[in-house]
Short mmCIF file of C-alpha atoms and ligand atoms in Angstrom, two decimals:
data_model
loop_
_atom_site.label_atom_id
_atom_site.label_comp_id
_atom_site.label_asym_id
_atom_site.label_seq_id
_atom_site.Cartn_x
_atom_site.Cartn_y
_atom_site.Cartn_z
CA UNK A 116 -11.17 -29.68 -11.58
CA UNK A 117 -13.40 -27.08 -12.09
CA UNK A 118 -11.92 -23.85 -10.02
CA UNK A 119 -14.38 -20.31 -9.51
CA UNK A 120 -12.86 -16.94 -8.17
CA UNK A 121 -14.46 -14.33 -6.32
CA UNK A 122 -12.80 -10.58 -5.78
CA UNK A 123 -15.23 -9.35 -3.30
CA UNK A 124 -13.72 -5.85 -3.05
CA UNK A 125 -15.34 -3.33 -5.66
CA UNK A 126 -12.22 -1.57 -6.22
CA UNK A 127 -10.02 -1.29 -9.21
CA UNK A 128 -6.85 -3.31 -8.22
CA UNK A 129 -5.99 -6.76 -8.98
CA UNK A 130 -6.37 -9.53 -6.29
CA UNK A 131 -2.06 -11.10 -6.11
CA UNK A 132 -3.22 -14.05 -3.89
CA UNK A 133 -6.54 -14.60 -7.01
CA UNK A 134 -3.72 -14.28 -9.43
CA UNK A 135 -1.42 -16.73 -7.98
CA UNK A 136 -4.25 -18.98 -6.95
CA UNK A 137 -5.38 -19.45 -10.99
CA UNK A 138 -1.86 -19.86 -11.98
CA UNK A 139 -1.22 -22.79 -10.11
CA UNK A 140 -4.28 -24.48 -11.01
CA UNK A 141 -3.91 -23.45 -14.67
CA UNK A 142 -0.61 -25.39 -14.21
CA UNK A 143 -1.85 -28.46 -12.89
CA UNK A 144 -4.80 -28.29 -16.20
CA UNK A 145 -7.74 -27.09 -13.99
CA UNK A 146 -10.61 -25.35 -15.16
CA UNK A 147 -10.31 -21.60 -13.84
CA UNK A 148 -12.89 -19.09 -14.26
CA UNK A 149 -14.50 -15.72 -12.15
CA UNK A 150 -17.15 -17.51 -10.49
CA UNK A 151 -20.94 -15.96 -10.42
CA UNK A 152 -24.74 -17.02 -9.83
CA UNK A 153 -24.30 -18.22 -13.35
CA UNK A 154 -21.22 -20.20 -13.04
CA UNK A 155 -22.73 -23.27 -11.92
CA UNK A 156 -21.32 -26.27 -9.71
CA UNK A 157 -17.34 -25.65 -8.98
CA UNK A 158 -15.13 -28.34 -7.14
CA UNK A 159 -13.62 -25.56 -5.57
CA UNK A 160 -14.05 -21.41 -4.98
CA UNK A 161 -11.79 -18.81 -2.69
CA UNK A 162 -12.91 -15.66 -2.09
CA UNK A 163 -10.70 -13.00 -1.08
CA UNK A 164 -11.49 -10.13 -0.16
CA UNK A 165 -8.74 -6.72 1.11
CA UNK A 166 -11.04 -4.37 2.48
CA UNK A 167 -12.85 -5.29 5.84
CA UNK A 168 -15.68 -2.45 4.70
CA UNK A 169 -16.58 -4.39 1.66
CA UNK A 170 -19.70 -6.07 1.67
CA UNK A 171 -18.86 -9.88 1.42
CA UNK A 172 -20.75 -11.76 -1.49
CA UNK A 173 -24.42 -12.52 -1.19
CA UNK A 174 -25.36 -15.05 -2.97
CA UNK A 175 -25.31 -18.71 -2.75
CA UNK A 176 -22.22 -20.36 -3.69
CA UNK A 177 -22.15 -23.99 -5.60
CA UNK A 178 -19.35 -25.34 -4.43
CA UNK A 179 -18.06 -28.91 -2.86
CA UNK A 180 -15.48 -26.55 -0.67
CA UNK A 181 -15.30 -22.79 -0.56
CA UNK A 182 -11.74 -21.01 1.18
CA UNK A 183 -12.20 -17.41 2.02
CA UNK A 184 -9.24 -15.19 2.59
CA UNK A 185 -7.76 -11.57 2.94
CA UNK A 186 -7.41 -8.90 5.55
CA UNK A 187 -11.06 -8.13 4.90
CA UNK A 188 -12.11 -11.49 6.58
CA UNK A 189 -9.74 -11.24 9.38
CA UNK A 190 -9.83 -7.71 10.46
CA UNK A 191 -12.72 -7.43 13.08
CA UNK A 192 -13.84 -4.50 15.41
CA UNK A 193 -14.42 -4.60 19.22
CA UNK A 194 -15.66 -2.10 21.16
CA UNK A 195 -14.93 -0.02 18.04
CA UNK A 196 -11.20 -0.56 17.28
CA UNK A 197 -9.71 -2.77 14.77
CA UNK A 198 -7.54 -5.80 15.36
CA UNK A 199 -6.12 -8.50 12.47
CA UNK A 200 -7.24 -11.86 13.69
CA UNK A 201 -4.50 -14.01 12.12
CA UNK A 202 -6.78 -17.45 12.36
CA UNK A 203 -9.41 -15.75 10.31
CA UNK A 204 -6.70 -15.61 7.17
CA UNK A 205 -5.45 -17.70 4.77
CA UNK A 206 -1.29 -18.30 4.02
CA UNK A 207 -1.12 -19.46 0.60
CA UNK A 208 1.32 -22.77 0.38
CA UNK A 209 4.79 -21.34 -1.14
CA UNK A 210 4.14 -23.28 -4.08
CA UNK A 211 1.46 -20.86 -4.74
CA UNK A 212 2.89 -18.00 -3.43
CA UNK A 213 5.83 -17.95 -5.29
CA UNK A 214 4.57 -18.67 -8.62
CA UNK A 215 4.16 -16.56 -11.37
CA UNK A 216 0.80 -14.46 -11.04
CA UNK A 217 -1.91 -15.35 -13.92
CA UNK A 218 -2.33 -11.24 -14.95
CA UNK A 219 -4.62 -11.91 -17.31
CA UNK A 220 -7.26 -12.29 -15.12
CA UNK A 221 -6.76 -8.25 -14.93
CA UNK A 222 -5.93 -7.68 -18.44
CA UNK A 223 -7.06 -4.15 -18.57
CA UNK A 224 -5.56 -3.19 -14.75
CA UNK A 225 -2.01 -5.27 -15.46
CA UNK A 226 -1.29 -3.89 -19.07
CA UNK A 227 2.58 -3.59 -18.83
CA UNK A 228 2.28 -3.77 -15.07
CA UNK A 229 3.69 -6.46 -12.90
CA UNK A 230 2.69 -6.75 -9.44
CA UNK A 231 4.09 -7.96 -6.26
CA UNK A 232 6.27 -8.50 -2.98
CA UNK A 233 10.04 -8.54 -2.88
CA UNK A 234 9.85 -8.35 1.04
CA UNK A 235 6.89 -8.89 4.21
CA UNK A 236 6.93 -8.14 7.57
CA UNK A 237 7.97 -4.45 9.07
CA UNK A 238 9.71 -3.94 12.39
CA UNK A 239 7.94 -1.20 13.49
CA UNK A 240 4.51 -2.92 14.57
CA UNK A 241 2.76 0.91 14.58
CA UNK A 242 -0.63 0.56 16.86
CA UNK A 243 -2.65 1.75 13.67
CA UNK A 244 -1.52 -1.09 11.22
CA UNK A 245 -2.09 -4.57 10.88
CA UNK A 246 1.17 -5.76 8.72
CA UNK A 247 3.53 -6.88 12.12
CA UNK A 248 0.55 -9.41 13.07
CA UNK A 249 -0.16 -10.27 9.81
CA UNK A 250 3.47 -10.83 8.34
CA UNK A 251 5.74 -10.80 10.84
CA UNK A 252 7.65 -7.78 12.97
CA UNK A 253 10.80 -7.66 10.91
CA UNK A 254 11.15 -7.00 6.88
CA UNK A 255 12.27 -10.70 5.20
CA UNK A 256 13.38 -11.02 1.55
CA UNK A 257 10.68 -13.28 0.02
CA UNK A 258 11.21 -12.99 -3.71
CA UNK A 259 13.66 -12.26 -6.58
CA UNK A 260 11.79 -9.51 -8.97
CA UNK A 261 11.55 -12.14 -11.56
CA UNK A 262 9.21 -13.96 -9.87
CA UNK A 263 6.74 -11.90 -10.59
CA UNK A 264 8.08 -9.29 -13.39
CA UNK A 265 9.08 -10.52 -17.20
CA UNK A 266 9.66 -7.21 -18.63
CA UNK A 267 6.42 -5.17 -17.65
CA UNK A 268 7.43 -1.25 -18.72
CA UNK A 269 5.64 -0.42 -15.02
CA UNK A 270 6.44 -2.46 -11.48
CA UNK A 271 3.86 -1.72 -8.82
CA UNK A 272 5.74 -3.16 -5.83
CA UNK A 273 3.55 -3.77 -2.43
CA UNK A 274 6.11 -4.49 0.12
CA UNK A 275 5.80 -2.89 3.66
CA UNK A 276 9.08 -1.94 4.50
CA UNK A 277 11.65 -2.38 2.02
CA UNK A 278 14.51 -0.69 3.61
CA UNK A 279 14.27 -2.26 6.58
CA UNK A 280 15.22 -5.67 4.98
CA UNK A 281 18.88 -6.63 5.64
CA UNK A 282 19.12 -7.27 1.40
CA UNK A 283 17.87 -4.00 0.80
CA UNK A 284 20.85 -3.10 -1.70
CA UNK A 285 20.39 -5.79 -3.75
CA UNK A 286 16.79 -5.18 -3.73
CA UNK A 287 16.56 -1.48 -4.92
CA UNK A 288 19.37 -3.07 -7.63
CA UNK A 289 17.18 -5.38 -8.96
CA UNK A 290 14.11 -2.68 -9.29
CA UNK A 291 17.17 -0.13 -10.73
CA UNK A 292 18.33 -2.68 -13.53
CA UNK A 293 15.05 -3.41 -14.41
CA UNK A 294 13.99 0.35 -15.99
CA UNK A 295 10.82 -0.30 -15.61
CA UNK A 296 8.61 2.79 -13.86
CA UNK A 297 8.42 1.57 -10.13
CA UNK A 298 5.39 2.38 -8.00
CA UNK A 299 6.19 1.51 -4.01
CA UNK A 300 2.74 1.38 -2.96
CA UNK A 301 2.99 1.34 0.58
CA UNK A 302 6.03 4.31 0.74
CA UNK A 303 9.58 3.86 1.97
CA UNK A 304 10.74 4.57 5.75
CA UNK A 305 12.02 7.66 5.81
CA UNK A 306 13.71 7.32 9.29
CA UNK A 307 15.46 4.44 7.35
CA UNK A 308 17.07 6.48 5.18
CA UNK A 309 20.98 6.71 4.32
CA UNK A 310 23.20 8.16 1.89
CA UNK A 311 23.38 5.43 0.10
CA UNK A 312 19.97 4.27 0.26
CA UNK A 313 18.99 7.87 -0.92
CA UNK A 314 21.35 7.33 -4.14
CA UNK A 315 19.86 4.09 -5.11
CA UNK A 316 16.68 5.78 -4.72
CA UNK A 317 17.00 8.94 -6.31
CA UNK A 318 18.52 6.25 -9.41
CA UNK A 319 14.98 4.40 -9.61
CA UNK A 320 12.12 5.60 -12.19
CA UNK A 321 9.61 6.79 -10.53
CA UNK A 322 6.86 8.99 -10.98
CA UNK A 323 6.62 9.58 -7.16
CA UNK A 324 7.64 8.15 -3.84
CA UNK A 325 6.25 8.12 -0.93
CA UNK A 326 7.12 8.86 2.75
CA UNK A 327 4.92 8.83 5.71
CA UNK A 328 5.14 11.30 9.16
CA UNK A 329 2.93 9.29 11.44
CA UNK A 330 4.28 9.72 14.98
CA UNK A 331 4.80 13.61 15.95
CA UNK A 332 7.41 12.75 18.12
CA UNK A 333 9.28 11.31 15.10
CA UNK A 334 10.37 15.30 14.34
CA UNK A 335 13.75 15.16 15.38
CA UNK A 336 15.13 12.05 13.42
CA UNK A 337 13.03 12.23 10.33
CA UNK A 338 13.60 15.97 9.42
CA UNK A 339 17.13 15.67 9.18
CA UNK A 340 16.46 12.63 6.49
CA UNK A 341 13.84 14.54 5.02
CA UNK A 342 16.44 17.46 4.12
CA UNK A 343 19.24 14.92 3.08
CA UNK A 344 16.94 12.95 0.68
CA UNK A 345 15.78 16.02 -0.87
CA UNK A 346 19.46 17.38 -1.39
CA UNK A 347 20.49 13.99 -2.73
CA UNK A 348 17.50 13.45 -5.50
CA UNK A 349 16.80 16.77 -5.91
CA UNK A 350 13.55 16.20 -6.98
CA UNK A 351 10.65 18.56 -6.87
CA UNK A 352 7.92 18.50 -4.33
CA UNK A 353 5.40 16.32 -6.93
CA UNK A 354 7.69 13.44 -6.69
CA UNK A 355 7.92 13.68 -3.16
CA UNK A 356 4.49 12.71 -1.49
CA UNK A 357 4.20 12.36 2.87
CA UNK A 358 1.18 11.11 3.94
CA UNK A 359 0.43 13.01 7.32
CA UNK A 360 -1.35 10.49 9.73
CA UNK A 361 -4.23 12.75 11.94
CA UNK A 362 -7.15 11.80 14.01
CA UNK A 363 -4.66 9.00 16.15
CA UNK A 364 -2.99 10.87 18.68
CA UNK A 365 -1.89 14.27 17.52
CA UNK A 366 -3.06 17.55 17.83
CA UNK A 367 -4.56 20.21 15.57
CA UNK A 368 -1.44 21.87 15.88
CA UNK A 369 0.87 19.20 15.09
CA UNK A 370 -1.06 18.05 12.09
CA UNK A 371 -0.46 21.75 10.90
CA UNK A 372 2.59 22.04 11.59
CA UNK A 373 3.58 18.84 9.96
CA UNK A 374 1.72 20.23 6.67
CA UNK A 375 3.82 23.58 6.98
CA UNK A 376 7.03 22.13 7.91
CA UNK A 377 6.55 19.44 4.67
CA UNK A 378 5.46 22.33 2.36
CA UNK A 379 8.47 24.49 3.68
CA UNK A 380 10.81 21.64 2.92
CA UNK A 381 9.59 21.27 -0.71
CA UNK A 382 7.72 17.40 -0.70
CA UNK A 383 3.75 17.17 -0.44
CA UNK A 384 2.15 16.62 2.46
CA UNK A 385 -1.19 13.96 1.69
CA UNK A 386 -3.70 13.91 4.81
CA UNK A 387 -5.01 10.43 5.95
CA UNK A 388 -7.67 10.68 8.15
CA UNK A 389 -7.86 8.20 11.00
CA UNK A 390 -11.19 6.23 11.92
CA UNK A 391 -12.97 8.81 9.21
CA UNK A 392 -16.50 7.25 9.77
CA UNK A 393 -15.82 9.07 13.42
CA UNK A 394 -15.46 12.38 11.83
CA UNK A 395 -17.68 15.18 9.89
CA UNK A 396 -17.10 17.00 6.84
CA UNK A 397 -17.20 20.23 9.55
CA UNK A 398 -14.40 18.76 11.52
CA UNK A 399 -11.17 20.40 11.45
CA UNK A 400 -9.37 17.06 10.19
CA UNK A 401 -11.65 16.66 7.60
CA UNK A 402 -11.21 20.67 6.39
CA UNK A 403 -7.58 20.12 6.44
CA UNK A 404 -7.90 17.04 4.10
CA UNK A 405 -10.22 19.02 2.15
CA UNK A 406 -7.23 21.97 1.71
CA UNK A 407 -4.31 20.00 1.56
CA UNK A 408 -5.19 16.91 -0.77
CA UNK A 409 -6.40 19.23 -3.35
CA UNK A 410 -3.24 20.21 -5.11
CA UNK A 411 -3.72 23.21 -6.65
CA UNK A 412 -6.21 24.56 -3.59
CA UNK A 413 -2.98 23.94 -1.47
CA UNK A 414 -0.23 25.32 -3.89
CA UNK A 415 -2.74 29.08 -4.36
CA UNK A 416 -4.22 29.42 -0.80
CA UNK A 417 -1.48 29.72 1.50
CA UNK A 418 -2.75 28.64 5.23
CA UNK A 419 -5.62 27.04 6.82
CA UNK A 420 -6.75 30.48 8.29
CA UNK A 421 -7.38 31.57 4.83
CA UNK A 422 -8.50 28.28 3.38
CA UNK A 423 -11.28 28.43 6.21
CA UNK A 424 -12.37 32.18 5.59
S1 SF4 B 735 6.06 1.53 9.41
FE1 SF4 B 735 4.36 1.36 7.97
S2 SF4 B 735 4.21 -0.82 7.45
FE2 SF4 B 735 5.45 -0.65 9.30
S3 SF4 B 735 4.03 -0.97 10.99
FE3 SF4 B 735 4.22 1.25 10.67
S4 SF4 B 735 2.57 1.78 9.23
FE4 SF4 B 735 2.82 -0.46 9.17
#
């Protein structure tokens, strides 16, 4: 069988599902190849595409059967807000799934890197995120890190909401015996945090971590953790990043504040804008991204006030 492969996003980060799809046909002694105008006639092609703003593929496609797949086909807008449409995605079969990505259809972007899930699914079904609908509203243990690691020096490891997975011990174990540097991509729970979770953590090579402060409202629990994970790691404020959700339902104010508070504490805040296309470079959002994101800007000019002149 003769097998093509699109990656319709323009970005710089390998496709998993792409990877997984070429290793299992590479195991059953298919043909695999990236598939272009020049590619000719293919028994099969998927296309998979992350990003609902990237521009799908527009040319024709020789093909007997093409699948298409990815959050970018199944995210759609009406009346101007986003919702995942779950029929519009693909669920690769588990034999797929849990095999062995093919990285060297990456070889530049997976160079000692190993990519991929240990859990799916997050509890917490926030009204800005698609990752409840898509995979489920709890966190699941769906993989062993050898499934998709053989000794990489670097792990980047997707999962939603790792410490809300009952196996979350053995989880942060695995990642911790491994030595490998460990990237969580999409941050840890902070209002999850424990003692012991914060050890485990603070044992794990990393060059950062992650946190998010979404929800205002969320001050009360989450500064408390904040303060203990900081005391327990005692890591500096560049290998504590908090993304600081604005444009959704907070205030100026509370935005600010969040970004003082965080500074204060010693982790850096990291601005994410909400609905973006909505905004202008003169908005006060968009200044405060402008200030804040820009390290050094933010560690020499003290407030906003200032920043803004
Ligand atoms: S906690 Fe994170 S992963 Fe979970 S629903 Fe909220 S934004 Fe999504």
């Amino acid at each position: 069988m003769k097998v093509g492969l699109i990656d319709v996003d323009p970005h710089n980060y390998p496709n998993l599902p792409l990877m997984k799809l070429s290793a299992w046909h590479k195991a059953q002694g298919d043909h695999v190849e990236w598939y272009d105008i020049t590619t000719g006639h293919c028994d099969i092609v998927y296309m998979s595409k992350v990003f609902s703003f990237s521009p799908d593929y527009e040319y024709c496609i020789d093909a007997d059967k093409i699948i298409k797949g990815g959050s970018g086909y199944a995210i759609k807008f009406v009346d101007g807000k986003e919702f995942y449409d779950k029929s519009a995605d693909v669920d690769l079969p588990d034999e797929v799934e849990h095999i062995y990505p093919d990285y060297s259809l990456y070889p530049e972007m997976t160079k000692d890197t190993a990519y991929g899930f240990l859990t799916r699914g997050c509890p917490r079904g926030c009204d800005f995120c698609h990752v409840a609908v898509k995979e489920g509203q709890c966190s699941v243990k769906v993989a062993d890190l050898s499934e998709f690691w053989r000794g990489q020096k670097n792990i980047v490891l997707c999962d939603p909401n790792i410490l809300a997975c009952p196996q979350w011990k053995e989880l942060l174990q695995q990642l911790i015996d491994s030595k490998a540097y460990i990237d969580i991509n999409q941050g840890l729970d902070i209002r999850l945090m424990t003692e012991e979770k914060a050890q485990m953590i603070s044992r794990l090579k990393v060059k950062a971590v992650h946190f998010a402060w979404d929800r205002y409202e969320d001050k009360d629990i989450i500064l408390p953790k904040f303060q203990m994970f900081k005391d327990i790691s005692k890591w500096g404020y560049r290998k504590l990043s908090v993304y600081v959700l604005t444009n959704f339902n907070t205030t100026f104010e509370q935005d600010l504040e969040r970004v003082y508070t965080l500074r204060d504490m010693g982790y850096d805040p990291y601005i994410m804008v909400y609905d973006k296309a909505h905004t202008t470079g003169r908005d006060n959002v968009r200044r405060l991204q402008r200030w804040v994101n820009n390290r050094i800007i933010f560690r020499t000019v003290n407030t906003f006030e200032d920043y803004t002149g």
